[in-house]
mmCIF file of N, CA and C in Angstrom:
data_model
loop_
_atom_site.group_PDB
_atom_site.id
_atom_site.type_symbol
_atom_site.label_atom_id
_atom_site.label_comp_id
_atom_site.label_asym_id
_atom_site.label_seq_id
_atom_site.Cartn_x
_atom_site.Cartn_y
_atom_site.Cartn_z
ATOM 1 N N UNK A 1 6.622 -17.761 9.971
ATOM 2 C CA UNK A 1 5.522 -18.096 9.102
ATOM 3 C C UNK A 1 4.920 -16.805 8.558
ATOM 4 N N UNK A 2 4.621 -16.806 7.275
ATOM 5 C CA UNK A 2 4.056 -15.626 6.637
ATOM 6 C C UNK A 2 2.558 -15.818 6.422
ATOM 7 N N UNK A 3 1.835 -14.729 6.522
ATOM 8 C CA UNK A 3 0.400 -14.722 6.289
ATOM 9 C C UNK A 3 0.079 -13.658 5.256
ATOM 10 N N UNK A 4 -0.969 -13.865 4.512
ATOM 11 C CA UNK A 4 -1.474 -12.854 3.597
ATOM 12 C C UNK A 4 -2.893 -12.533 4.038
ATOM 13 N N UNK A 5 -3.110 -11.282 4.385
ATOM 14 C CA UNK A 5 -4.445 -10.808 4.758
ATOM 15 C C UNK A 5 -4.906 -9.841 3.680
ATOM 16 N N UNK A 6 -6.120 -10.006 3.240
ATOM 17 C CA UNK A 6 -6.648 -9.160 2.175
ATOM 18 C C UNK A 6 -7.984 -8.582 2.604
ATOM 19 N N UNK A 7 -8.162 -7.300 2.363
ATOM 20 C CA UNK A 7 -9.478 -6.696 2.519
ATOM 21 C C UNK A 7 -9.861 -6.155 1.155
ATOM 22 N N UNK A 8 -11.057 -6.490 0.723
ATOM 23 C CA UNK A 8 -11.488 -5.995 -0.580
ATOM 24 C C UNK A 8 -13.003 -5.902 -0.604
ATOM 25 N N UNK A 9 -13.465 -5.143 -1.513
ATOM 26 C CA UNK A 9 -14.894 -4.958 -1.690
ATOM 27 C C UNK A 9 -15.124 -3.774 -2.593
ATOM 28 N N UNK A 10 -16.203 -3.779 -3.299
ATOM 29 C CA UNK A 10 -16.492 -2.696 -4.242
ATOM 30 C C UNK A 10 -17.185 -1.518 -3.584
ATOM 31 N N UNK A 11 -17.864 -1.764 -2.482
ATOM 32 C CA UNK A 11 -18.600 -0.689 -1.823
ATOM 33 C C UNK A 11 -17.640 0.186 -1.013
ATOM 34 N N UNK A 12 -17.771 1.458 -1.155
ATOM 35 C CA UNK A 12 -16.935 2.380 -0.399
ATOM 36 C C UNK A 12 -17.526 2.671 0.974
ATOM 37 N N UNK A 13 -16.694 3.174 1.872
ATOM 38 C CA UNK A 13 -17.174 3.627 3.171
ATOM 39 C C UNK A 13 -17.486 2.538 4.168
ATOM 40 N N UNK A 14 -16.890 1.358 4.008
ATOM 41 C CA UNK A 14 -17.167 0.266 4.948
ATOM 42 C C UNK A 14 -15.952 -0.047 5.826
ATOM 43 N N UNK A 15 -15.003 0.864 5.881
ATOM 44 C CA UNK A 15 -13.826 0.797 6.768
ATOM 45 C C UNK A 15 -12.764 -0.203 6.342
ATOM 46 N N UNK A 16 -12.606 -0.433 5.058
ATOM 47 C CA UNK A 16 -11.540 -1.319 4.599
ATOM 48 C C UNK A 16 -10.171 -0.721 4.929
ATOM 49 N N UNK A 17 -9.944 0.521 4.567
ATOM 50 C CA UNK A 17 -8.659 1.170 4.830
ATOM 51 C C UNK A 17 -8.416 1.308 6.324
ATOM 52 N N UNK A 18 -9.418 1.697 7.059
ATOM 53 C CA UNK A 18 -9.289 1.837 8.513
ATOM 54 C C UNK A 18 -8.930 0.503 9.151
ATOM 55 N N UNK A 19 -9.537 -0.576 8.691
ATOM 56 C CA UNK A 19 -9.238 -1.905 9.226
ATOM 57 C C UNK A 19 -7.793 -2.300 8.944
ATOM 58 N N UNK A 20 -7.309 -2.009 7.741
ATOM 59 C CA UNK A 20 -5.924 -2.328 7.392
ATOM 60 C C UNK A 20 -4.961 -1.523 8.260
ATOM 61 N N UNK A 21 -5.263 -0.250 8.493
ATOM 62 C CA UNK A 21 -4.390 0.573 9.344
ATOM 63 C C UNK A 21 -4.371 0.039 10.774
ATOM 64 N N UNK A 22 -5.519 -0.400 11.279
ATOM 65 C CA UNK A 22 -5.575 -0.971 12.633
ATOM 66 C C UNK A 22 -4.795 -2.273 12.706
ATOM 67 N N UNK A 23 -4.927 -3.118 11.709
ATOM 68 C CA UNK A 23 -4.150 -4.359 11.674
ATOM 69 C C UNK A 23 -2.653 -4.072 11.598
ATOM 70 N N UNK A 24 -2.270 -3.099 10.792
ATOM 71 C CA UNK A 24 -0.856 -2.730 10.691
ATOM 72 C C UNK A 24 -0.323 -2.253 12.038
ATOM 73 N N UNK A 25 -1.117 -1.479 12.760
ATOM 74 C CA UNK A 25 -0.705 -1.025 14.093
ATOM 75 C C UNK A 25 -0.539 -2.187 15.054
ATOM 76 N N UNK A 26 -1.430 -3.159 14.998
ATOM 77 C CA UNK A 26 -1.324 -4.336 15.871
ATOM 78 C C UNK A 26 -0.098 -5.168 15.517
ATOM 79 N N UNK A 27 0.170 -5.310 14.235
ATOM 80 C CA UNK A 27 1.356 -6.061 13.796
ATOM 81 C C UNK A 27 2.624 -5.366 14.273
ATOM 82 N N UNK A 28 2.656 -4.054 14.131
ATOM 83 C CA UNK A 28 3.821 -3.293 14.587
ATOM 84 C C UNK A 28 3.977 -3.387 16.103
ATOM 85 N N UNK A 29 2.889 -3.329 16.837
ATOM 86 C CA UNK A 29 2.939 -3.420 18.300
ATOM 87 C C UNK A 29 3.506 -4.766 18.753
ATOM 88 N N UNK A 30 3.276 -5.817 17.957
ATOM 89 C CA UNK A 30 3.824 -7.141 18.265
ATOM 90 C C UNK A 30 5.247 -7.304 17.749
ATOM 91 N N UNK A 31 5.827 -6.203 17.244
ATOM 92 C CA UNK A 31 7.190 -6.184 16.721
ATOM 93 C C UNK A 31 7.387 -7.166 15.568
ATOM 94 N N UNK A 32 6.348 -7.307 14.776
ATOM 95 C CA UNK A 32 6.407 -8.120 13.561
ATOM 96 C C UNK A 32 6.576 -7.175 12.371
ATOM 97 N N UNK A 33 6.718 -7.734 11.192
ATOM 98 C CA UNK A 33 6.847 -6.908 9.992
ATOM 99 C C UNK A 33 5.637 -7.132 9.087
ATOM 100 N N UNK A 34 5.341 -6.120 8.286
ATOM 101 C CA UNK A 34 4.212 -6.220 7.359
ATOM 102 C C UNK A 34 4.481 -5.349 6.142
ATOM 103 N N UNK A 35 4.018 -5.829 5.013
ATOM 104 C CA UNK A 35 4.036 -5.060 3.781
ATOM 105 C C UNK A 35 2.600 -4.722 3.434
ATOM 106 N N UNK A 36 2.301 -3.448 3.380
ATOM 107 C CA UNK A 36 0.971 -2.972 3.005
ATOM 108 C C UNK A 36 0.986 -2.687 1.505
ATOM 109 N N UNK A 37 0.020 -3.213 0.777
ATOM 110 C CA UNK A 37 -0.057 -2.995 -0.666
ATOM 111 C C UNK A 37 -1.383 -2.310 -0.956
ATOM 112 N N UNK A 38 -1.305 -1.092 -1.459
ATOM 113 C CA UNK A 38 -2.508 -0.314 -1.750
ATOM 114 C C UNK A 38 -2.880 -0.515 -3.213
ATOM 115 N N UNK A 39 -4.042 -1.094 -3.457
ATOM 116 C CA UNK A 39 -4.538 -1.304 -4.818
ATOM 117 C C UNK A 39 -5.765 -0.457 -5.106
ATOM 118 N N UNK A 40 -6.043 0.491 -4.240
ATOM 119 C CA UNK A 40 -7.226 1.342 -4.342
ATOM 120 C C UNK A 40 -6.975 2.478 -5.334
ATOM 121 N N UNK A 41 -7.873 2.662 -6.285
ATOM 122 C CA UNK A 41 -7.701 3.742 -7.258
ATOM 123 C C UNK A 41 -7.852 5.124 -6.624
ATOM 124 N N UNK A 42 -8.341 5.177 -5.382
ATOM 125 C CA UNK A 42 -8.398 6.442 -4.649
ATOM 126 C C UNK A 42 -7.143 6.650 -3.806
ATOM 127 N N UNK A 43 -6.277 5.634 -3.733
ATOM 128 C CA UNK A 43 -5.005 5.696 -3.002
ATOM 129 C C UNK A 43 -5.199 6.041 -1.526
ATOM 130 N N UNK A 44 -6.248 5.542 -0.918
ATOM 131 C CA UNK A 44 -6.581 5.901 0.462
ATOM 132 C C UNK A 44 -5.503 5.479 1.457
ATOM 133 N N UNK A 45 -5.046 4.239 1.384
ATOM 134 C CA UNK A 45 -4.013 3.770 2.318
ATOM 135 C C UNK A 45 -2.715 4.540 2.106
ATOM 136 N N UNK A 46 -2.393 4.807 0.849
ATOM 137 C CA UNK A 46 -1.192 5.583 0.537
ATOM 138 C C UNK A 46 -1.275 6.967 1.161
ATOM 139 N N UNK A 47 -2.419 7.625 1.011
ATOM 140 C CA UNK A 47 -2.575 8.964 1.589
ATOM 141 C C UNK A 47 -2.404 8.934 3.100
ATOM 142 N N UNK A 48 -2.994 7.956 3.750
ATOM 143 C CA UNK A 48 -2.968 7.913 5.210
ATOM 144 C C UNK A 48 -1.639 7.428 5.784
ATOM 145 N N UNK A 49 -1.014 6.460 5.154
ATOM 146 C CA UNK A 49 0.198 5.863 5.732
ATOM 147 C C UNK A 49 1.480 6.431 5.125
ATOM 148 N N UNK A 50 1.621 6.340 3.820
ATOM 149 C CA UNK A 50 2.858 6.781 3.176
ATOM 150 C C UNK A 50 3.090 8.267 3.383
ATOM 151 N N UNK A 51 2.087 9.058 3.149
ATOM 152 C CA UNK A 51 2.279 10.504 3.210
ATOM 153 C C UNK A 51 2.451 11.004 4.642
ATOM 154 N N UNK A 52 1.885 10.298 5.597
ATOM 155 C CA UNK A 52 2.025 10.695 6.989
ATOM 156 C C UNK A 52 3.395 10.300 7.545
ATOM 157 N N UNK A 53 3.971 9.201 7.052
ATOM 158 C CA UNK A 53 5.181 8.652 7.654
ATOM 159 C C UNK A 53 6.423 8.753 6.776
ATOM 160 N N UNK A 54 6.322 9.421 5.633
ATOM 161 C CA UNK A 54 7.497 9.711 4.810
ATOM 162 C C UNK A 54 7.332 11.138 4.314
ATOM 163 N N UNK A 55 8.263 11.571 3.521
ATOM 164 C CA UNK A 55 8.191 12.941 3.007
ATOM 165 C C UNK A 55 7.695 12.986 1.557
ATOM 166 N N UNK A 56 7.108 11.898 1.088
ATOM 167 C CA UNK A 56 6.635 11.860 -0.286
ATOM 168 C C UNK A 56 5.259 12.494 -0.424
ATOM 169 N N UNK A 57 5.032 13.077 -1.572
ATOM 170 C CA UNK A 57 3.768 13.707 -1.903
ATOM 171 C C UNK A 57 3.007 12.782 -2.850
ATOM 172 N N UNK A 58 1.695 12.738 -2.749
ATOM 173 C CA UNK A 58 0.874 11.858 -3.593
ATOM 174 C C UNK A 58 1.110 12.145 -5.075
ATOM 175 N N UNK A 59 1.403 13.384 -5.426
ATOM 176 C CA UNK A 59 1.634 13.741 -6.825
ATOM 177 C C UNK A 59 2.943 13.174 -7.358
ATOM 178 N N UNK A 60 3.848 12.774 -6.453
ATOM 179 C CA UNK A 60 5.143 12.242 -6.890
ATOM 180 C C UNK A 60 5.086 10.751 -7.208
ATOM 181 N N UNK A 61 3.964 10.102 -6.938
ATOM 182 C CA UNK A 61 3.848 8.665 -7.149
ATOM 183 C C UNK A 61 3.474 8.389 -8.600
ATOM 184 N N UNK A 62 4.304 7.594 -9.250
ATOM 185 C CA UNK A 62 4.085 7.241 -10.656
ATOM 186 C C UNK A 62 3.759 5.751 -10.759
ATOM 187 N N UNK A 63 3.362 5.326 -11.928
ATOM 188 C CA UNK A 63 3.067 3.920 -12.160
ATOM 189 C C UNK A 63 4.260 3.020 -11.906
ATOM 190 N N UNK A 64 5.474 3.550 -12.070
ATOM 191 C CA UNK A 64 6.688 2.763 -11.831
ATOM 192 C C UNK A 64 6.915 2.484 -10.349
ATOM 193 N N UNK A 65 6.139 3.122 -9.473
ATOM 194 C CA UNK A 65 6.290 2.949 -8.020
ATOM 195 C C UNK A 65 5.187 2.079 -7.432
ATOM 196 N N UNK A 66 4.261 1.589 -8.255
ATOM 197 C CA UNK A 66 3.082 0.881 -7.767
ATOM 198 C C UNK A 66 3.057 -0.553 -8.286
ATOM 199 N N UNK A 67 2.014 -1.278 -7.959
ATOM 200 C CA UNK A 67 1.851 -2.652 -8.441
ATOM 201 C C UNK A 67 1.759 -2.721 -9.956
ATOM 202 N N UNK A 68 1.477 -1.607 -10.595
ATOM 203 C CA UNK A 68 1.475 -1.570 -12.057
ATOM 204 C C UNK A 68 2.845 -1.970 -12.598
ATOM 205 N N UNK A 69 3.909 -1.565 -11.908
ATOM 206 C CA UNK A 69 5.276 -1.900 -12.335
ATOM 207 C C UNK A 69 5.553 -3.389 -12.180
ATOM 208 N N UNK A 70 4.963 -4.003 -11.160
ATOM 209 C CA UNK A 70 5.130 -5.449 -10.982
ATOM 210 C C UNK A 70 4.422 -6.174 -12.126
ATOM 211 N N UNK A 71 3.193 -5.748 -12.432
ATOM 212 C CA UNK A 71 2.449 -6.374 -13.528
ATOM 213 C C UNK A 71 3.170 -6.224 -14.863
ATOM 214 N N UNK A 72 3.818 -5.090 -15.066
ATOM 215 C CA UNK A 72 4.516 -4.838 -16.325
ATOM 216 C C UNK A 72 5.886 -5.496 -16.367
ATOM 217 N N UNK A 73 6.319 -6.067 -15.248
ATOM 218 C CA UNK A 73 7.636 -6.699 -15.194
ATOM 219 C C UNK A 73 8.784 -5.711 -15.080
ATOM 220 N N UNK A 74 8.477 -4.482 -14.687
ATOM 221 C CA UNK A 74 9.487 -3.429 -14.575
ATOM 222 C C UNK A 74 10.215 -3.490 -13.238
ATOM 223 N N UNK A 75 9.523 -3.915 -12.185
ATOM 224 C CA UNK A 75 10.096 -3.894 -10.841
ATOM 225 C C UNK A 75 9.609 -5.097 -10.045
ATOM 226 N N UNK A 76 10.305 -5.342 -8.936
ATOM 227 C CA UNK A 76 9.919 -6.422 -8.025
ATOM 228 C C UNK A 76 9.346 -5.815 -6.744
ATOM 229 N N UNK A 77 8.730 -6.660 -5.943
ATOM 230 C CA UNK A 77 8.174 -6.211 -4.660
ATOM 231 C C UNK A 77 9.275 -5.596 -3.804
ATOM 232 N N UNK A 78 10.438 -6.252 -3.747
ATOM 233 C CA UNK A 78 11.541 -5.732 -2.930
ATOM 234 C C UNK A 78 11.982 -4.342 -3.375
ATOM 235 N N UNK A 79 11.931 -4.072 -4.662
ATOM 236 C CA UNK A 79 12.341 -2.765 -5.167
ATOM 237 C C UNK A 79 11.318 -1.677 -4.860
ATOM 238 N N UNK A 80 10.051 -2.058 -4.741
ATOM 239 C CA UNK A 80 8.986 -1.065 -4.579
ATOM 240 C C UNK A 80 8.615 -0.767 -3.128
ATOM 241 N N UNK A 81 8.899 -1.680 -2.214
ATOM 242 C CA UNK A 81 8.490 -1.503 -0.817
ATOM 243 C C UNK A 81 9.188 -0.287 -0.214
ATOM 244 N N UNK A 82 8.397 0.640 0.298
ATOM 245 C CA UNK A 82 8.914 1.865 0.914
ATOM 246 C C UNK A 82 8.723 1.750 2.425
ATOM 247 N N UNK A 83 9.830 1.749 3.194
ATOM 248 C CA UNK A 83 9.685 1.682 4.658
ATOM 249 C C UNK A 83 8.993 2.938 5.190
ATOM 250 N N UNK A 84 8.116 2.756 6.164
ATOM 251 C CA UNK A 84 7.449 3.891 6.811
ATOM 252 C C UNK A 84 8.338 4.359 7.956
ATOM 253 N N UNK A 85 8.817 5.585 7.864
ATOM 254 C CA UNK A 85 9.827 6.119 8.778
ATOM 255 C C UNK A 85 9.493 5.941 10.250
ATOM 256 N N UNK A 86 8.289 6.246 10.646
ATOM 257 C CA UNK A 86 7.926 6.240 12.061
ATOM 258 C C UNK A 86 7.224 4.957 12.492
ATOM 259 N N UNK A 87 7.236 3.956 11.622
ATOM 260 C CA UNK A 87 6.571 2.676 11.921
ATOM 261 C C UNK A 87 7.534 1.535 11.626
ATOM 262 N N UNK A 88 8.471 1.271 12.529
ATOM 263 C CA UNK A 88 9.443 0.204 12.272
ATOM 264 C C UNK A 88 8.743 -1.112 11.958
ATOM 265 N N UNK A 89 9.230 -1.775 10.920
ATOM 266 C CA UNK A 89 8.662 -3.054 10.525
ATOM 267 C C UNK A 89 7.573 -2.951 9.479
ATOM 268 N N UNK A 90 7.080 -1.747 9.201
ATOM 269 C CA UNK A 90 6.024 -1.586 8.207
ATOM 270 C C UNK A 90 6.572 -0.929 6.938
ATOM 271 N N UNK A 91 6.171 -1.468 5.805
ATOM 272 C CA UNK A 91 6.507 -0.901 4.501
ATOM 273 C C UNK A 91 5.231 -0.863 3.675
ATOM 274 N N UNK A 92 5.255 -0.052 2.626
ATOM 275 C CA UNK A 92 4.065 0.068 1.767
ATOM 276 C C UNK A 92 4.484 0.101 0.310
ATOM 277 N N UNK A 93 3.681 -0.527 -0.519
ATOM 278 C CA UNK A 93 3.750 -0.317 -1.959
ATOM 279 C C UNK A 93 2.569 0.598 -2.257
ATOM 280 N N UNK A 94 2.860 1.821 -2.687
ATOM 281 C CA UNK A 94 1.787 2.814 -2.812
ATOM 282 C C UNK A 94 0.912 2.603 -4.030
ATOM 283 N N UNK A 95 -0.226 3.253 -3.998
ATOM 284 C CA UNK A 95 -1.103 3.369 -5.165
ATOM 285 C C UNK A 95 -0.989 4.805 -5.648
ATOM 286 N N UNK A 96 -1.402 5.019 -6.847
ATOM 287 C CA UNK A 96 -1.499 6.403 -7.319
ATOM 288 C C UNK A 96 -2.960 6.660 -7.650
ATOM 289 N N UNK A 97 -3.333 7.900 -7.602
ATOM 290 C CA UNK A 97 -4.716 8.242 -7.907
ATOM 291 C C UNK A 97 -5.079 7.750 -9.302
ATOM 292 N N UNK A 98 -6.260 7.181 -9.430
ATOM 293 C CA UNK A 98 -6.766 6.658 -10.699
ATOM 294 C C UNK A 98 -5.933 5.508 -11.249
ATOM 295 N N UNK A 99 -5.326 4.730 -10.369
ATOM 296 C CA UNK A 99 -4.556 3.580 -10.803
ATOM 297 C C UNK A 99 -5.488 2.543 -11.410
ATOM 298 N N UNK A 100 -5.077 1.952 -12.501
ATOM 299 C CA UNK A 100 -5.867 0.917 -13.169
ATOM 300 C C UNK A 100 -4.980 -0.318 -13.333
ATOM 301 N N UNK A 101 -5.351 -1.403 -12.677
ATOM 302 C CA UNK A 101 -4.603 -2.652 -12.825
ATOM 303 C C UNK A 101 -5.292 -3.517 -13.870
ATOM 304 N N UNK A 102 -4.501 -4.274 -14.595
ATOM 305 C CA UNK A 102 -5.043 -5.182 -15.587
ATOM 306 C C UNK A 102 -5.471 -6.470 -14.911
ATOM 307 N N UNK A 103 -6.575 -7.027 -15.319
ATOM 308 C CA UNK A 103 -7.015 -8.313 -14.790
ATOM 309 C C UNK A 103 -6.086 -9.395 -15.312
ATOM 310 N N UNK A 104 -5.661 -10.268 -14.421
ATOM 311 C CA UNK A 104 -4.789 -11.382 -14.787
ATOM 312 C C UNK A 104 -5.641 -12.602 -15.118
ATOM 313 N N UNK A 105 -5.287 -13.310 -16.180
ATOM 314 C CA UNK A 105 -6.047 -14.538 -16.464
ATOM 315 C C UNK A 105 -5.764 -15.580 -15.401
ATOM 316 N N UNK A 106 -6.766 -16.370 -15.076
ATOM 317 C CA UNK A 106 -6.601 -17.403 -14.058
ATOM 318 C C UNK A 106 -5.902 -18.613 -14.579
#
């Protein structure tokens, strides 16, 4: 069974990224899998998870590697998910600094 957990909010400094990292650690400890999707224009989750557990640099992340590519129809989730080397079962779709997503009509 799959679950979708979302943390969001406009106010900064309320531990959204920290909470996601803790949840990811708990999921990994239970030997489950998780896809982390960073939609933060500050790329906080990407900085903490992707850069710590792979050899990629934040400057190397382009719009074609983020959810922007999914919105544009350029790539799929499967193509963008980057496995975290030292965290079996965890993958991330990174954000890039100053990422701007388009609002989707309901």
